[in-house]
């Protein structure tokens, strides 16, 4: 009970576990001098000569200009409150109360929070499905087109790309369709701050014309956890309003340590493209070579192999290693715990039959070799089996009975999962990670969902409901 | 243009300037082992064995329990998005759209942001005035009582105490009055995380019965910038809803470095009360002895000297050193620049004729001696003079013509300050620090305000308007 957090952290680091999770700097020593220099000794504030993040016009303004130059955006803002603050600010800047917005149903919960905060009417688009891995795929531009036809006055479109599993949508086509109708597009590219750098054949959402793009710089690049970049382009977004809303959702005491890590990361990318991206890519290619003969475990292949050949995958982000246990006696959770306990390799997410390993700018050849060798060994001892891991993908959305806000404000009661069929859920439910709600307030709980939730619980998937670990009770709207 | 932020920070630190500004750890080496240990090498995330800040049930839950034990609160939550997130979450958890709330007019801008976000009807209480220093004083419990009579259905009362200048209101009397009427109270005690520890004669707002108390731990204690504590007590607040709203306004990737600094600070307080507070207090007392014979500069005296003897000061926070230049040829800005340029002493805020020097847990005897000696020298060379520094205190509130939200959403135009009389302002205006708006959207700009704004501009007070440095243009609601 009384061990300090700092001692937990220090003790963990001593274990020398290979990190295939965020942050992207991977705690790799000796590479990032600006990270080495970060300490409480330079934990300063807005004193003489320093700048104010909110309305910057000095050294922070300069730093944000440097970031926009690297990304070729018109404006770039720092966030010290993660991509979450960027999403909240972007959506609030682009909408007014009561507006219709078109939203991919697999968005992060911060998008749902923004919908509630801003009093918006969401119209959801279901992502396509990539059944071989039982994961969601890309958002189809045709689905966006149809949604715009249905809601031509939509104030905004919000899409997540890449997904947590690295699947990229055709953002250019989506933006073109939106812009014909004068609708701005926010791309939650939290997982893709490296797009356009790591693999030249994949553009980022800025190049594709998105109006606001949000990057979790810490996820795959080399800034500290909790830092993000928010880019703005074009004239469909009021950039002053975006800047204002960013100040609403971020502390008035932003950490210079976090901001210096963001700026250091941008500077590193500018002057060390080879170290930052070329080595990372060639290490990934070596990993692919090493693991290409796996017999049981399957790895969602890089880029061109899958991309384009399946309608649910427009492109694939090479930085993600997605391992499927389908057809084996393992599931995602057992594979992940095997990797950790036997091989000291930590994953990012296990969900259903899949495990997501995240690489980042700091991932070393040594980390990847360790992972490849572990997978080869596990694969060799694997057995074929029918695997019924529950999956988080659904072909249909649950039926929405009442708006989110109405459900959130209604009188509620807890019911046991088994008794919840037909009831209106009053709080979100999601697995974390990825943190995209599969049930949102106002939706009706059906039999399929009950089956999925109960199977997930026994399969080690960490479900969250009502802001807490799911305990078998579901908060539903009280019968009148 | 291309010097990195990290290099700006490192270069500044080399100057060995005595820090009388936030953060409270004052970058003092050798005292806080947990701060020494903080580096990117332990920048981890929610991996196996670690915990999720949002719905914590492991090591973070334990850490937050330790914090609540120290503060004797019922529940305590960490914030990695400053007190701002605590204020937003607290207000949103306690209110519904359209609710009346009673608010001290000198609140921080995050309170105004919450009012807008939540669609509330604010009813303001003007603080009392302490004319000898031309600063706002305490909120009178009688004024709160009268406001409750006028708005008996108010959902919430929000008060800032201590103020930026260290003036504490009678929170116990205010809470008693509110609770008789079943109205919860949020105290923005951002500047008073040390209250109840530094000086046993001053209780903090938790002891006084406030329902939610927000502490910027970084301001006066020894955690990293951007960290805060949010305490909840009593049964007028739905703590589950507060916890949920904290997750809305904070990133889903909270920094373990920031959280470890908060936890380390709590642990330090628990086991090192003498080092943490007794030395600090005795150093402050020595400083008072050294400076008691100043002839021109006046220091807002500690605790009992002033408290109680003037109706505008209920109690005074000893950690703040407030220096008035009234009656001298200096103003706040010139005194502050003199301290910096000649004595290498950095202040927290200069406003009108006052300079605020903030001490913190990390302030050393040496820092305070340096300040005392500098003040004695400056005082000796001071001349008596009529000093007309503009002051940020007003006896009356500007007239409110339309609600905040209506003004924010209206068509606007910029007008020059000189032409703004009688117009409705459409964006906030404040000096930063302190960051409390003196004009809010929907209010009418009168001649006194124009005079104040133009005088402030020439006196070196940093005014912000429309999220930027004030440039002489005011954004007003367009004539229909």
XYZ file of C-alpha atoms in Angstrom, chain A residues 20 44 51 65 111 114 196 203 208 312 416 420 479:
13
model
C 5.937 -2.720 -27.452
C 9.849 26.385 -15.254
C 6.106 32.212 -23.448
C 6.007 27.100 -36.242
C -15.138 12.170 -29.447
C -17.186 16.193 -27.145
C 4.416 10.475 -44.205
C 0.515 10.187 -46.786
C -4.774 14.419 -47.724
C -11.707 -3.150 -45.535
C -27.113 -7.653 -13.677
C -30.118 -6.275 -19.172
C -38.388 2.220 -16.136
